[in-house]
Short mmCIF file of C-alpha atoms in Angstrom, two decimals:
data_model
loop_
_atom_site.label_atom_id
_atom_site.label_comp_id
_atom_site.label_asym_id
_atom_site.label_seq_id
_atom_site.Cartn_x
_atom_site.Cartn_y
_atom_site.Cartn_z
CA MET A 1 25.29 4.93 -9.42
CA THR A 2 23.11 2.65 -10.84
CA GLU A 3 19.35 3.07 -11.63
CA LYS A 4 18.55 0.20 -8.89
CA GLU A 5 21.09 2.09 -6.53
CA LEU A 6 19.48 5.31 -7.19
CA ASN A 7 16.02 4.04 -6.67
CA GLU A 8 16.95 2.30 -3.01
CA VAL A 9 18.54 5.87 -2.01
CA TYR A 10 15.42 7.55 -2.71
CA SER A 11 13.09 5.46 -1.12
CA THR A 12 14.98 4.89 2.62
CA GLY A 13 13.43 7.78 3.96
CA ASN A 14 17.25 9.44 4.87
CA ILE A 15 18.48 12.40 3.59
CA VAL A 16 19.15 11.89 -0.48
CA PRO A 17 22.98 12.77 -1.10
CA ALA A 18 23.86 15.40 -3.81
CA GLU A 19 25.47 12.62 -5.95
CA ALA A 20 21.98 10.94 -6.04
CA ALA A 21 19.99 14.02 -6.91
CA ARG A 22 22.31 14.98 -9.83
CA ALA A 23 22.19 11.14 -11.23
CA SER A 24 18.50 11.51 -11.10
CA HIS A 25 18.46 14.72 -13.19
CA ALA A 26 19.08 12.94 -16.52
CA GLN A 27 16.36 10.65 -15.82
CA SER A 28 14.01 13.79 -15.06
CA ILE A 29 14.94 15.15 -18.57
CA ASN A 30 14.04 12.04 -20.40
CA ALA A 31 10.72 11.63 -18.61
CA GLN A 32 10.05 15.28 -19.84
CA ARG A 33 10.66 14.30 -23.38
CA ILE A 34 8.45 11.36 -22.91
CA THR A 35 5.33 12.86 -21.00
CA MET A 36 5.50 15.50 -23.66
CA GLU A 37 5.25 12.86 -26.50
CA MET A 38 2.10 11.68 -24.54
CA ASN A 39 0.63 14.89 -24.01
CA THR A 40 0.75 16.66 -27.00
CA LYS A 41 -0.76 14.49 -29.55
CA PHE A 42 -3.13 11.55 -30.19
CA HIS A 43 -2.13 7.93 -29.12
CA THR A 44 -4.08 4.85 -29.34
CA PRO A 45 -4.19 2.87 -26.11
CA GLU A 46 -1.55 0.55 -27.49
CA GLU A 47 0.89 3.50 -28.08
CA LEU A 48 0.27 4.86 -24.88
CA ASN A 49 1.07 1.59 -23.10
CA ALA A 50 4.15 1.43 -25.03
CA LEU A 51 5.43 4.99 -24.13
CA PHE A 52 4.31 4.19 -20.40
CA SER A 53 6.66 1.30 -20.63
CA GLU A 54 9.60 3.09 -21.83
CA LEU A 55 8.90 5.99 -19.11
CA THR A 56 9.22 3.33 -16.43
CA GLY A 57 11.44 0.68 -17.78
CA LYS A 58 8.63 -2.07 -17.07
CA THR A 59 6.48 -3.33 -19.59
CA VAL A 60 2.65 -2.80 -19.35
CA THR A 61 0.26 -3.48 -21.96
CA ASP A 62 -3.45 -3.21 -20.19
CA ILE A 63 -3.26 0.12 -18.67
CA SER A 64 -5.67 3.11 -19.28
CA ILE A 65 -4.31 6.54 -19.56
CA PHE A 66 -6.35 9.42 -20.33
CA PRO A 67 -3.60 12.43 -20.95
CA PRO A 68 -2.24 14.43 -19.89
CA PHE A 69 -0.11 12.40 -17.42
CA TYR A 70 3.01 13.93 -15.31
CA THR A 71 5.95 12.49 -13.63
CA ASP A 72 9.16 14.02 -12.81
CA TYR A 73 11.19 10.85 -12.66
CA GLY A 74 9.39 7.87 -14.01
CA ARG A 75 11.61 4.84 -13.31
CA ASN A 76 10.43 4.02 -9.87
CA ILE A 77 6.63 3.50 -10.87
CA THR A 78 5.33 0.20 -10.73
CA VAL A 79 1.62 -0.77 -11.93
CA GLY A 80 -0.37 -3.79 -11.77
CA HIS A 81 -2.91 -4.98 -14.47
CA ARG A 82 -5.82 -3.15 -15.59
CA VAL A 83 -4.74 0.24 -13.57
CA PHE A 84 -6.85 3.36 -14.74
CA LEU A 85 -5.21 6.58 -14.61
CA ASN A 86 -7.53 9.82 -15.32
CA SER A 87 -6.52 13.03 -16.71
CA GLY A 88 -3.88 15.08 -14.99
CA VAL A 89 -2.51 12.70 -12.54
CA CYS A 90 0.88 13.90 -11.34
CA MET A 91 3.56 11.32 -9.95
CA GLN A 92 6.53 12.48 -7.75
CA ASP A 93 7.88 8.91 -7.85
CA GLN A 94 11.58 9.13 -7.11
CA GLY A 95 10.83 7.64 -3.56
CA GLY A 96 8.90 4.59 -5.16
CA ILE A 97 5.29 4.30 -6.15
CA THR A 98 3.48 1.01 -6.56
CA ILE A 99 0.08 0.65 -7.51
CA GLY A 100 -1.76 -2.68 -7.51
CA ASP A 101 -4.07 -4.57 -9.88
CA GLY A 102 -7.38 -2.84 -10.84
CA THR A 103 -7.07 0.36 -9.19
CA LEU A 104 -8.85 3.52 -10.46
CA ILE A 105 -6.91 7.25 -9.79
CA GLY A 106 -8.92 10.17 -10.82
CA HIS A 107 -8.37 13.40 -12.31
CA HIS A 108 -5.45 15.49 -10.83
CA VAL A 109 -4.46 13.30 -8.23
CA VAL A 110 -1.10 13.86 -6.93
CA LEU A 111 1.40 10.89 -5.45
CA ALA A 112 4.37 12.69 -3.77
CA THR A 113 6.91 10.43 -2.56
CA LEU A 114 9.50 13.24 -1.53
CA ASN A 115 9.70 15.54 1.37
CA HIS A 116 12.11 18.84 2.21
CA ASN A 117 13.94 19.47 5.19
CA PRO A 118 11.98 21.43 7.43
CA ASP A 119 15.08 23.75 8.63
CA PRO A 120 14.98 26.51 6.38
CA ALA A 121 18.73 26.71 6.22
CA ARG A 122 18.79 23.03 4.81
CA ARG A 123 15.60 23.17 3.11
CA HIS A 124 17.16 21.98 -0.41
CA GLU A 125 17.72 18.54 1.21
CA LEU A 126 15.55 15.91 0.28
CA TYR A 127 13.81 13.00 1.82
CA GLY A 128 11.98 10.00 -0.05
CA SER A 129 9.91 7.39 1.24
CA PRO A 130 7.52 5.05 -0.84
CA ILE A 131 3.68 5.16 -1.72
CA THR A 132 2.27 1.56 -1.56
CA ILE A 133 -1.32 1.20 -3.37
CA GLY A 134 -3.19 -1.97 -3.19
CA LYS A 135 -5.40 -3.48 -5.59
CA ASN A 136 -8.95 -2.42 -6.53
CA VAL A 137 -8.42 0.72 -4.71
CA TRP A 138 -10.27 4.11 -5.77
CA ILE A 139 -8.52 7.33 -5.40
CA GLY A 140 -11.24 10.31 -5.99
CA SER A 141 -10.21 13.64 -8.24
CA ASN A 142 -7.76 15.60 -6.34
CA ALA A 143 -6.66 13.63 -3.71
CA THR A 144 -3.05 13.94 -2.32
CA ILE A 145 -1.38 10.85 -1.09
CA LEU A 146 2.08 11.80 0.60
CA SER A 147 5.17 9.88 1.28
CA GLY A 148 5.31 6.77 3.17
CA VAL A 149 1.78 6.07 3.02
CA THR A 150 0.42 2.52 2.28
CA ILE A 151 -3.48 1.96 1.02
CA GLY A 152 -4.87 -1.29 1.63
CA ASP A 153 -6.88 -3.12 -0.97
CA GLY A 154 -10.17 -2.23 -1.97
CA ALA A 155 -9.97 0.93 0.19
CA ILE A 156 -11.45 4.43 -1.29
CA VAL A 157 -10.01 7.89 -0.79
CA ALA A 158 -12.34 10.78 -1.01
CA ALA A 159 -12.15 13.39 -3.54
CA GLY A 160 -10.10 16.21 -2.40
CA ALA A 161 -8.41 14.31 0.38
CA VAL A 162 -5.13 14.68 1.70
CA VAL A 163 -3.57 11.29 2.92
CA THR A 164 -0.99 11.41 5.58
CA LYS A 165 -1.08 7.85 7.44
CA ASP A 166 -1.62 4.47 6.20
CA VAL A 167 -5.38 3.66 5.09
CA GLU A 168 -6.65 0.07 5.83
CA ALA A 169 -7.92 -2.26 3.36
CA ARG A 170 -11.96 -2.07 2.80
CA THR A 171 -12.22 1.30 4.24
CA VAL A 172 -13.17 5.00 3.07
CA VAL A 173 -11.24 8.03 4.04
CA GLY A 174 -11.49 11.67 3.41
CA GLY A 175 -10.81 15.45 4.52
CA VAL A 176 -7.79 17.17 5.38
CA PRO A 177 -6.22 15.54 6.82
CA ALA A 178 -7.83 12.21 5.67
CA LYS A 179 -9.48 10.43 8.30
CA LEU A 180 -11.50 7.34 8.42
CA LEU A 181 -15.30 7.63 7.20
CA LYS A 182 -16.57 4.29 6.86
CA ILE A 183 -15.70 0.55 6.72
CA LEU A 184 -16.97 -1.17 3.30
CA ARG A 185 -18.88 -4.30 3.63
CA GLU A 186 -18.03 -7.46 2.01
CA TYR A 187 -19.12 -7.72 -1.68
CA ASP A 188 -19.69 -10.58 -3.84
CA GLN A 189 -17.10 -10.87 -6.74
CA GLU A 190 -19.51 -12.37 -9.33
CA GLU A 191 -22.75 -10.24 -8.58
CA GLY A 192 -21.30 -6.90 -7.40
CA ASN A 193 -23.79 -6.90 -4.45
CA ALA A 194 -23.21 -6.32 -0.90
CA SER A 195 -23.00 -9.44 0.89
CA GLY A 196 -25.48 -9.70 4.06
CA ALA A 197 -24.67 -8.88 6.94
CA SER A 198 -23.20 -5.36 8.40
CA ALA A 199 -19.95 -5.63 10.93
CA ALA A 200 -22.17 -5.88 14.34
CA GLU A 201 -23.89 -8.88 12.55
CA GLN A 202 -20.77 -10.58 11.99
CA ILE A 203 -20.05 -10.66 15.47
CA GLY A 204 -23.34 -11.84 16.49
CA GLN A 205 -22.81 -14.83 13.78
CA THR A 206 -19.09 -15.29 14.26
CA GLY A 207 -18.43 -14.45 17.79
CA PRO A 208 -14.99 -12.94 19.13
CA ALA A 209 -12.51 -12.08 16.54
CA GLY A 210 -8.85 -12.79 16.66
CA GLY A 211 -7.01 -9.64 17.86
CA ASP A 212 -4.69 -9.32 15.14
CA ASP A 213 -7.49 -10.11 12.40
CA ILE A 214 -7.89 -7.18 10.01
CA VAL A 215 -11.34 -7.70 9.90
CA ALA A 216 -11.73 -7.62 13.83
CA LYS A 217 -9.91 -4.29 13.56
CA GLN A 218 -12.48 -3.13 11.12
CA ILE A 219 -15.38 -4.42 12.81
CA ALA A 220 -13.77 -2.07 16.14
CA CYS A 221 -13.36 0.65 13.70
CA GLU A 222 -17.20 0.53 12.86
CA MET A 223 -18.35 -0.11 16.77
CA LEU A 224 -16.22 3.11 17.82
CA LEU A 225 -17.87 5.20 14.81
CA ARG A 226 -21.29 4.18 16.28
CA GLY A 227 -20.14 5.43 19.80
CA MET A 228 -19.45 2.11 21.46
CA GLN A 229 -17.30 1.82 24.62
CA ASP A 230 -13.74 0.47 24.44
CA ASP A 231 -14.44 -2.23 27.04
CA TYR A 232 -17.19 -3.39 24.99
CA ILE A 233 -15.61 -3.41 21.74
CA HIS A 234 -12.80 -5.53 23.04
CA ALA A 235 -15.04 -8.08 24.58
CA ALA A 236 -16.79 -8.27 21.28
CA THR A 237 -13.84 -8.37 18.87
CA GLY A 238 -10.98 -9.66 20.84
CA VAL A 239 -8.97 -6.45 19.49
CA PRO A 240 -6.59 -5.46 22.36
CA LEU A 241 -7.47 -2.19 24.10
CA ALA A 242 -4.23 -0.56 23.27
CA VAL A 243 -5.08 -1.44 19.35
CA ILE A 244 -8.89 0.12 19.88
CA ARG A 245 -7.45 3.45 21.53
CA GLU A 246 -5.21 3.77 18.84
CA LEU A 247 -7.94 3.46 16.38
CA ARG A 248 -9.89 5.85 18.59
CA SER A 249 -7.14 8.52 18.05
CA GLN A 250 -6.99 7.92 14.29
CA ILE A 251 -10.51 8.38 13.69
CA SER A 252 -10.65 11.53 16.08
CA ASP A 253 -7.58 12.98 14.55
#
């Protein structure tokens, strides 16, 4: 079984065949060797990038790593440019982990792409699903991201959160399990300052937004958090009532 085939098998969400589990064991040993080298002596940033490239099989030159760093496979990690990994980050990456440009990952964050069968008689069986993290995401210390989760660009995951569901772009989630806490305002890319209008003010300036527009959904979420009624939110944003009700259930979970 090739590495590509192995990675695809682990990322399907189906039971991982015993053959695949055995095939991944050799790479797990290799990951132990490389992470031991990373974690037990001083390395320059350039050396750490080289070791990470060897670990993942993909060349990186501009990520920042504060060891120790842990992974039990390594060959299904893909990172963008200027990614920061603080000390103690742990990636269980058999199911696939993708991290976008500029993302910051705090101390002792766990990214876990595997689940076990809930049936005690079959508990040894594994299921894998990928974790996808967008650009410029900030994941706080001791957060856990579970298999199958996608985190949108610019989102923030609060320290200690356990993320079991997808996170929309430019939102803040926290808690166990994580739920929506806040919608982030637009920021000026050069100045680093919040750009003017709140979500409610955006409605007044632009009129009702399209129901499939991610900005419209974010505005709807903010209005839900402010206690506004579904019918009013629908009229103001154009987001379908069914979507608004789903957003409300996610917020209240």
